[in-house]
Tab-separated table of C-alpha atoms in Angstrom:
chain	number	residue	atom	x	y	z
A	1	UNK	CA	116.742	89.121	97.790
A	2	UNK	CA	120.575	89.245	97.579
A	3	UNK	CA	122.563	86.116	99.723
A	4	UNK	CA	126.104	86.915	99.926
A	5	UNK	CA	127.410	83.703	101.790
A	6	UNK	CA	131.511	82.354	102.422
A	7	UNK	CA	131.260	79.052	101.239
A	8	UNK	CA	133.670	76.481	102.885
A	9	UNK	CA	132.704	73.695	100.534
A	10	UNK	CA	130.816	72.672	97.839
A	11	UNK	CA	128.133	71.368	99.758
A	12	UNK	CA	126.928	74.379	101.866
A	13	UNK	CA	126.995	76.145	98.778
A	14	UNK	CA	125.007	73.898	97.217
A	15	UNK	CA	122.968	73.662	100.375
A	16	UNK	CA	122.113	77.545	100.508
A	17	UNK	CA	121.331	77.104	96.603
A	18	UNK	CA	118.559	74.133	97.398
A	19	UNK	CA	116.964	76.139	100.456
A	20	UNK	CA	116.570	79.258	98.107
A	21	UNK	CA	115.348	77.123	95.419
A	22	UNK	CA	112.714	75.340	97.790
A	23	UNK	CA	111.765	78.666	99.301
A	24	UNK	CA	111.278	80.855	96.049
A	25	UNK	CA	110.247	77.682	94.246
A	26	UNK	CA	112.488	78.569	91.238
A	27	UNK	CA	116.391	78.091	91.076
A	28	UNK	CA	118.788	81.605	91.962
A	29	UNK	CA	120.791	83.386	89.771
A	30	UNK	CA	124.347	82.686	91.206
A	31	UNK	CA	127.904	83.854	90.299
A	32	UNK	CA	131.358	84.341	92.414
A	33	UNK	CA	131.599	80.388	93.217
A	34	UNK	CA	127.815	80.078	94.666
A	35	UNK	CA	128.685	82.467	97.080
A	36	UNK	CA	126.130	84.621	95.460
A	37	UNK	CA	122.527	83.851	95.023
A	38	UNK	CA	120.276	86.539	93.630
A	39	UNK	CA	116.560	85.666	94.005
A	40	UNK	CA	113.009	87.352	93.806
A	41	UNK	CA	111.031	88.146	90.162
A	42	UNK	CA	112.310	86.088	87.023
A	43	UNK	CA	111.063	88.470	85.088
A	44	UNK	CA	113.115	91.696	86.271
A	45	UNK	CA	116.027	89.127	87.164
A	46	UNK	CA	115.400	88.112	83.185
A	47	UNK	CA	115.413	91.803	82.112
A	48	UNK	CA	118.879	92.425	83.995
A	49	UNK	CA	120.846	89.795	82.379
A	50	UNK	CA	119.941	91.399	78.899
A	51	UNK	CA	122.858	93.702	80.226
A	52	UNK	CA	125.802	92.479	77.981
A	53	UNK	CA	128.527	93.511	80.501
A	54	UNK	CA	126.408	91.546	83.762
A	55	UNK	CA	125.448	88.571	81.371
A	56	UNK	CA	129.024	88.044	80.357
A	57	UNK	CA	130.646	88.600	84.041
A	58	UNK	CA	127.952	85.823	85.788
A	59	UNK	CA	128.680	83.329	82.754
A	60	UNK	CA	132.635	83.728	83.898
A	61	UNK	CA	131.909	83.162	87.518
A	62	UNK	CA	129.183	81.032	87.482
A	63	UNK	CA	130.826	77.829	86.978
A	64	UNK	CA	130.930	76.697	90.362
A	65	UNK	CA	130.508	72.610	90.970
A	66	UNK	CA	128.145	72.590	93.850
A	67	UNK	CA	127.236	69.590	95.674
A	68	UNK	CA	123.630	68.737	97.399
A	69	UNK	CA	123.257	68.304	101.246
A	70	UNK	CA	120.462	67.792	103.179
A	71	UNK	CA	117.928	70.762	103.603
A	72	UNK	CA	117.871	72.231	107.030
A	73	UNK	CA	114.497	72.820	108.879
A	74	UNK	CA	113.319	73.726	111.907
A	75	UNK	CA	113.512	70.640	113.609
A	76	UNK	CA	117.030	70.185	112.094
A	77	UNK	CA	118.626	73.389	111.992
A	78	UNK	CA	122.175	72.290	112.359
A	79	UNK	CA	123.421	74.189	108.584
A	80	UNK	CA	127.752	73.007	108.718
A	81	UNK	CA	126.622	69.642	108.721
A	82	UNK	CA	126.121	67.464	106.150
A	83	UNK	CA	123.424	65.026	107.067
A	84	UNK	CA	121.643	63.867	109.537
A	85	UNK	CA	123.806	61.687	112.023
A	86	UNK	CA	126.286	62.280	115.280
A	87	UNK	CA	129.299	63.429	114.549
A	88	UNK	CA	132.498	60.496	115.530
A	89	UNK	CA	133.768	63.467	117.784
A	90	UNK	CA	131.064	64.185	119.894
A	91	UNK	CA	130.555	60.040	120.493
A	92	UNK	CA	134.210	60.130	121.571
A	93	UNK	CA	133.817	63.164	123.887
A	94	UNK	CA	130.967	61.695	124.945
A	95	UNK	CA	132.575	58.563	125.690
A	96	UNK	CA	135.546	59.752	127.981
A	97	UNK	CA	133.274	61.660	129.796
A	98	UNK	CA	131.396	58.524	130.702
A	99	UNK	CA	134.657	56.973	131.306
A	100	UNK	CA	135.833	59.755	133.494
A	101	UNK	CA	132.816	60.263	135.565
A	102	UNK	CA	132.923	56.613	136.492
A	103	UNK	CA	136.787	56.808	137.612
A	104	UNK	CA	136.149	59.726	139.530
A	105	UNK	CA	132.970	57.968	141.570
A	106	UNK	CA	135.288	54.922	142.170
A	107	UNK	CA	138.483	57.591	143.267
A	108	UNK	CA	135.832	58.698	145.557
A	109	UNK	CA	134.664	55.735	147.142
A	110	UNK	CA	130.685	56.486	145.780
A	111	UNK	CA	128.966	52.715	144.610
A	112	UNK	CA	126.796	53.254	141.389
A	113	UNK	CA	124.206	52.040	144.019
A	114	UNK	CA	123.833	54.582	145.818
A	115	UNK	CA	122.798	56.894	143.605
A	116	UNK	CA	119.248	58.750	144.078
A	117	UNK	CA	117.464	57.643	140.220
A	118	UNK	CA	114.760	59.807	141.061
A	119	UNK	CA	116.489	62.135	141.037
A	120	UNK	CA	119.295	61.777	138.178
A	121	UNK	CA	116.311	60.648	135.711
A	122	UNK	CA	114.661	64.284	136.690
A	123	UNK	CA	118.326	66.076	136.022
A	124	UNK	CA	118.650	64.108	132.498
A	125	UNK	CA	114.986	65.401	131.569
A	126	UNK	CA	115.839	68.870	132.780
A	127	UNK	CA	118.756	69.410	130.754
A	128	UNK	CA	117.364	68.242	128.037
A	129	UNK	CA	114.051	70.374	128.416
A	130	UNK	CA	116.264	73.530	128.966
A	131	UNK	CA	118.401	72.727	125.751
A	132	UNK	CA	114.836	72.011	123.698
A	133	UNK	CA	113.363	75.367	125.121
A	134	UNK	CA	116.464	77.622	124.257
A	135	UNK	CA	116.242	75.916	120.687
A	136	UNK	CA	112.646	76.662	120.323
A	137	UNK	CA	112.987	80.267	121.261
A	138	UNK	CA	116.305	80.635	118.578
A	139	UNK	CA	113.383	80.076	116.126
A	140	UNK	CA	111.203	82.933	117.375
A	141	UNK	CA	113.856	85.638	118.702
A	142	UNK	CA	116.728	84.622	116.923
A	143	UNK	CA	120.229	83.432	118.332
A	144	UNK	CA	120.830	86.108	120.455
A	145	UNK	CA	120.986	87.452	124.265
A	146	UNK	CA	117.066	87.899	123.604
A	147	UNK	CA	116.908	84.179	123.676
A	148	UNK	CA	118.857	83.782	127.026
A	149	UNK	CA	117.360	86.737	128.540
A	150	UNK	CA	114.158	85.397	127.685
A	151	UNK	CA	114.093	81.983	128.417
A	152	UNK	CA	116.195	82.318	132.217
A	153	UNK	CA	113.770	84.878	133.058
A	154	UNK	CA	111.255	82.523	132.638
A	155	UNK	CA	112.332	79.520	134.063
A	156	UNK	CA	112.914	81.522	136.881
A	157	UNK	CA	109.466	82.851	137.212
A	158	UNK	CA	108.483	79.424	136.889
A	159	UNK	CA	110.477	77.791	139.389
A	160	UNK	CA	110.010	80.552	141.526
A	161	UNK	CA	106.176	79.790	140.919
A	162	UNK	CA	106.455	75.925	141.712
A	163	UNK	CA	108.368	76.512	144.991
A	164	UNK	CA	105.067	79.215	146.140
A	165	UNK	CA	102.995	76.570	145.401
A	166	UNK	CA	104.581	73.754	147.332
A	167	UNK	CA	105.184	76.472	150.318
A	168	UNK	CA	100.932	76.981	150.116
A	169	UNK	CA	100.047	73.265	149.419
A	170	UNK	CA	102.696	71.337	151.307
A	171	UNK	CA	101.136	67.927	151.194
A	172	UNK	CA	100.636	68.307	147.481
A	173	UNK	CA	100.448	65.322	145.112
A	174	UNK	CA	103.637	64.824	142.570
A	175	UNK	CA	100.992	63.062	140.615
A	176	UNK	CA	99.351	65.970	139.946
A	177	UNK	CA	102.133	67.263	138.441
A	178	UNK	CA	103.054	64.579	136.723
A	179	UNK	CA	100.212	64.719	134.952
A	180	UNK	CA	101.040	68.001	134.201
A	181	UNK	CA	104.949	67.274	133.222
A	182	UNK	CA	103.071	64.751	130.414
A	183	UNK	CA	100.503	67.165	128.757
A	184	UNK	CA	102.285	70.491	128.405
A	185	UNK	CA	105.267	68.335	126.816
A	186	UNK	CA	102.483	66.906	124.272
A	187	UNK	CA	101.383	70.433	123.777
A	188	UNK	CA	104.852	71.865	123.170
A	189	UNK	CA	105.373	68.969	120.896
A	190	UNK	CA	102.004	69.168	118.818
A	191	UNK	CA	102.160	73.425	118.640
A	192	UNK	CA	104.348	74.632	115.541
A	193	UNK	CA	106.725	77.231	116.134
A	194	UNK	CA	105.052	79.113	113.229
A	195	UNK	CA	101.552	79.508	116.137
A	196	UNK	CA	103.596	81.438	118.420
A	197	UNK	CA	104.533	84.379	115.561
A	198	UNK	CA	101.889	87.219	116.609
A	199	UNK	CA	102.188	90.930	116.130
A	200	UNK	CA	102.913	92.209	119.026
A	201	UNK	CA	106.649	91.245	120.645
A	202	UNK	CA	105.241	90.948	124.007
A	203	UNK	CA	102.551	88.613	123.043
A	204	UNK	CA	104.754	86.629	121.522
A	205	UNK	CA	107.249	86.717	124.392
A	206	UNK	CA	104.833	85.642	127.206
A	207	UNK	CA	102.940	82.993	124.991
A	208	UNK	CA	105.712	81.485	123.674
A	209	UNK	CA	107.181	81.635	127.694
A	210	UNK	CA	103.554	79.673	128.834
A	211	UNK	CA	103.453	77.164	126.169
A	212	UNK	CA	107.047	76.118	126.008
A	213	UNK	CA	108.562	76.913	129.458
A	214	UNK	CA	105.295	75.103	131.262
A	215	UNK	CA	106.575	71.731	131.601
A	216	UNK	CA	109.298	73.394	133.789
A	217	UNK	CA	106.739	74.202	136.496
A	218	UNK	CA	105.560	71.223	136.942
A	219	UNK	CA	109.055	69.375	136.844
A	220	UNK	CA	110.147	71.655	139.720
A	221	UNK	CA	106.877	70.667	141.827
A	222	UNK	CA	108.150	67.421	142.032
A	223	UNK	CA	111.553	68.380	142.611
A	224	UNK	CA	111.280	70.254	145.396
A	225	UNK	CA	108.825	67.931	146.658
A	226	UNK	CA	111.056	65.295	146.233
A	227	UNK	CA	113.415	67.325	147.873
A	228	UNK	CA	112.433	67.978	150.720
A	229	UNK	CA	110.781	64.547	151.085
A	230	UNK	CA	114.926	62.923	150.794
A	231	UNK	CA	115.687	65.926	153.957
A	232	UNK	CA	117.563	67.743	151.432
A	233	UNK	CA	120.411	65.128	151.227
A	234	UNK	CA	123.447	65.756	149.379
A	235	UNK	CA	123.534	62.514	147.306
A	236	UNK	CA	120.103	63.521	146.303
A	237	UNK	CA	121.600	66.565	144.539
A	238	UNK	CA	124.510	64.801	143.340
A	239	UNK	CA	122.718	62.379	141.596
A	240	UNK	CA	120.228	65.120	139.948
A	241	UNK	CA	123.679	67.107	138.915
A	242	UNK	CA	124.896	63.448	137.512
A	243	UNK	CA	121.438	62.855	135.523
A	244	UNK	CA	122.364	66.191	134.131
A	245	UNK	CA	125.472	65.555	132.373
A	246	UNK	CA	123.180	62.848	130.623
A	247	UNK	CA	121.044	65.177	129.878
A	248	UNK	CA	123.596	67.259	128.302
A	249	UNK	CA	125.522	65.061	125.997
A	250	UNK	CA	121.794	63.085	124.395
A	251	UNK	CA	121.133	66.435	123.602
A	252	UNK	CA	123.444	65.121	120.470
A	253	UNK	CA	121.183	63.267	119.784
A	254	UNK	CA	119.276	66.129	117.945
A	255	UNK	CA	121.966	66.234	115.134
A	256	UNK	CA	120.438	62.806	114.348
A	257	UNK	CA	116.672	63.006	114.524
A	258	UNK	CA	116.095	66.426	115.479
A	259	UNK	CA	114.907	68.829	118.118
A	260	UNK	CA	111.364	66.986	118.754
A	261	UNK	CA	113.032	64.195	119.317
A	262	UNK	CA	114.515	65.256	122.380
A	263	UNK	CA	110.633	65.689	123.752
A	264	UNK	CA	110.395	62.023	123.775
A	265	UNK	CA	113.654	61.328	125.765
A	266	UNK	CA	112.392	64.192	128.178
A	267	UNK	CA	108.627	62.405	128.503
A	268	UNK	CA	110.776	58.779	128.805
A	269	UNK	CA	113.003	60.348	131.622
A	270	UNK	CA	109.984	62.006	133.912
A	271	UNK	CA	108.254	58.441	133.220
A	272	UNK	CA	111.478	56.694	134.962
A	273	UNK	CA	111.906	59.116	137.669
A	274	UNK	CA	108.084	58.361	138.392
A	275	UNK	CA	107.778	54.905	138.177
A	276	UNK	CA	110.632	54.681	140.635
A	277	UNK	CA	109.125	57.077	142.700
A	278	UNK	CA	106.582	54.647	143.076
A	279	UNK	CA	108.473	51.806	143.609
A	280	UNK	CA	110.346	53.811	146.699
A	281	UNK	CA	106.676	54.331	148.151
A	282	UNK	CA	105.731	50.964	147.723
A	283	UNK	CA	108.947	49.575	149.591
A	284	UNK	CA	108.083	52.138	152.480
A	285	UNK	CA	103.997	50.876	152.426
A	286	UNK	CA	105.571	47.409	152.358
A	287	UNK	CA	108.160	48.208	155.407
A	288	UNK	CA	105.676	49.847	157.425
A	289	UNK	CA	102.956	46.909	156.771
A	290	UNK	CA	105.885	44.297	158.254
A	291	UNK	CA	106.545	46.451	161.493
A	292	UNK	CA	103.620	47.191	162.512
A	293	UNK	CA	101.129	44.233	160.868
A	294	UNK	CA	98.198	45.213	163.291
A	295	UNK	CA	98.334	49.061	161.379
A	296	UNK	CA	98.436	47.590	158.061
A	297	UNK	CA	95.182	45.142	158.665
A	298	UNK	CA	93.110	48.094	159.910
């Protein structure tokens, strides 16, 4: 295996060196600056370098002072940077965005308060569901259209699937698929990306679509029960759009502790958006109990 690589600094060269190293389990035979690694048998690579003329030209361009970073995985696939951590520019982006978003609610006269947290807690763990499903599938199809293609077509599908099932079973419970929300996120975080790698593409396509797509059906149950419940409301959709740009700039927080990690902030979010769900059907029980007593003692 020949990697032929432009290395910007010392450290990705040294990083491509380390990931060869830990995958081949013994060091490459480099030259031109790191920039390339020849790997595969010792013993043929040994037999080639008892060429005078290819001995003497990787001794002359093998001198290259390369620098350790920290191994990329899976979970942390992020390869031009350095370490694990957030990056001072994307907290500062990050930052007048916040600042921005608040002027502009102000400009427009809209309180803080009267924002829907149902629904910008379900827009925050949407975003960041989308951005954890399009980084699972990189890992499968590679970073290509395939992996857009793929994973719109079936969110759609899915969506399209949640709002057939609240059009047949109107009256049905969001704690049903809450339930739901919670266990296919524990199965997409406990199944490797390694399980979904079968031998057929299609297989591969529509498992990998069930498993880690799933927790999209049952988020858009509650939606559009939710929905419809608020009379399809305008603030209601602001909010979720608001909850989104959340979403959108903790997916950051990746860089720092990886792609799982974002799992638990989604599982975190759909628990907020529920418990205050509840809390907004306990007010109504409670409202309902003080005008009209006689109803609430039967």
């Amino acid at each position: 295996m020949i990697i032929k690589f432009a290395v910007l600094t010392p450290w990705i060269g040294g990083r491509l060196r380390d990931l060869a190293q830990a995958v081949f389990g013994s060091p490459p035979l480099q030259t031109q600056g790191g920039r390339f690694l020849i790997l595969g048998s010792q013993e043929r690579i040994a037999q080639a370098m008892k060429d005078p003329e290819l001995s003497a030209y990787v001794a002359a361009n093998s001198n290259a002072r390369l620098q350790s970073a920290a191994l990329t995985t899976d979970d942390w696939p992020y390869f031009y940077q350095h370490e694990p951590g957030i990056p001072a520019s994307v907290i500062i982006i990050s930052s007048v965005l916040i600042v921005l978003c608040c002027i502009f609610l102000r400009e427009t006269g809209t309180p803080l308060a009267s924002l829907q947290w149902h629904f910008f807690f379900l827009g925050a763990a949407f975003m960041l569901l989308e951005a954890q499903i399009v980084s699972r599938m990189a890992l499968l199809f590679g970073t290509t259209w395939v992996v857009n293609s793929i994973v719109i077509s079936g969110l759609m599908v899915l969506i399209v699937a949640a709002n057939l099932i609240v059009h047949w079973r109107p009256r049905i419970a969001v704690t049903f698929a809450y339930i739901g929300i919670f266990a296919s996120i524990l199965a997409v975080y406990i199944i490797p990306p390694e399980a979904f790698f079968l031998g057929s593409f299609w297989a591969k396509v529509f498992a990998s679509t069930a498993v880690l797509c799933l927790p999209v059906f049952f988020a858009g149950i509650v939606f559009i029960v939710s929905f419809a419940r608020e009379g399809f409301r305008s603030d209601a959709l602001g909010s979720n759009l608001l909850g989104a740009l959340l979403g959108g700039m903790l997916e950051s927080v990746s860089m720092w502790t990886g792609m799982k990690s974002l799992l638990i902030l989604v599982a975190l979010f759909y628990a907020a958006s529920w418990i205050v769900l509840l809390r907004q059907a306990s007010r109504v029980e409670d409202r309902q109990a003080i005008a009209d007593p006689g109803a609430a003692q039967v």
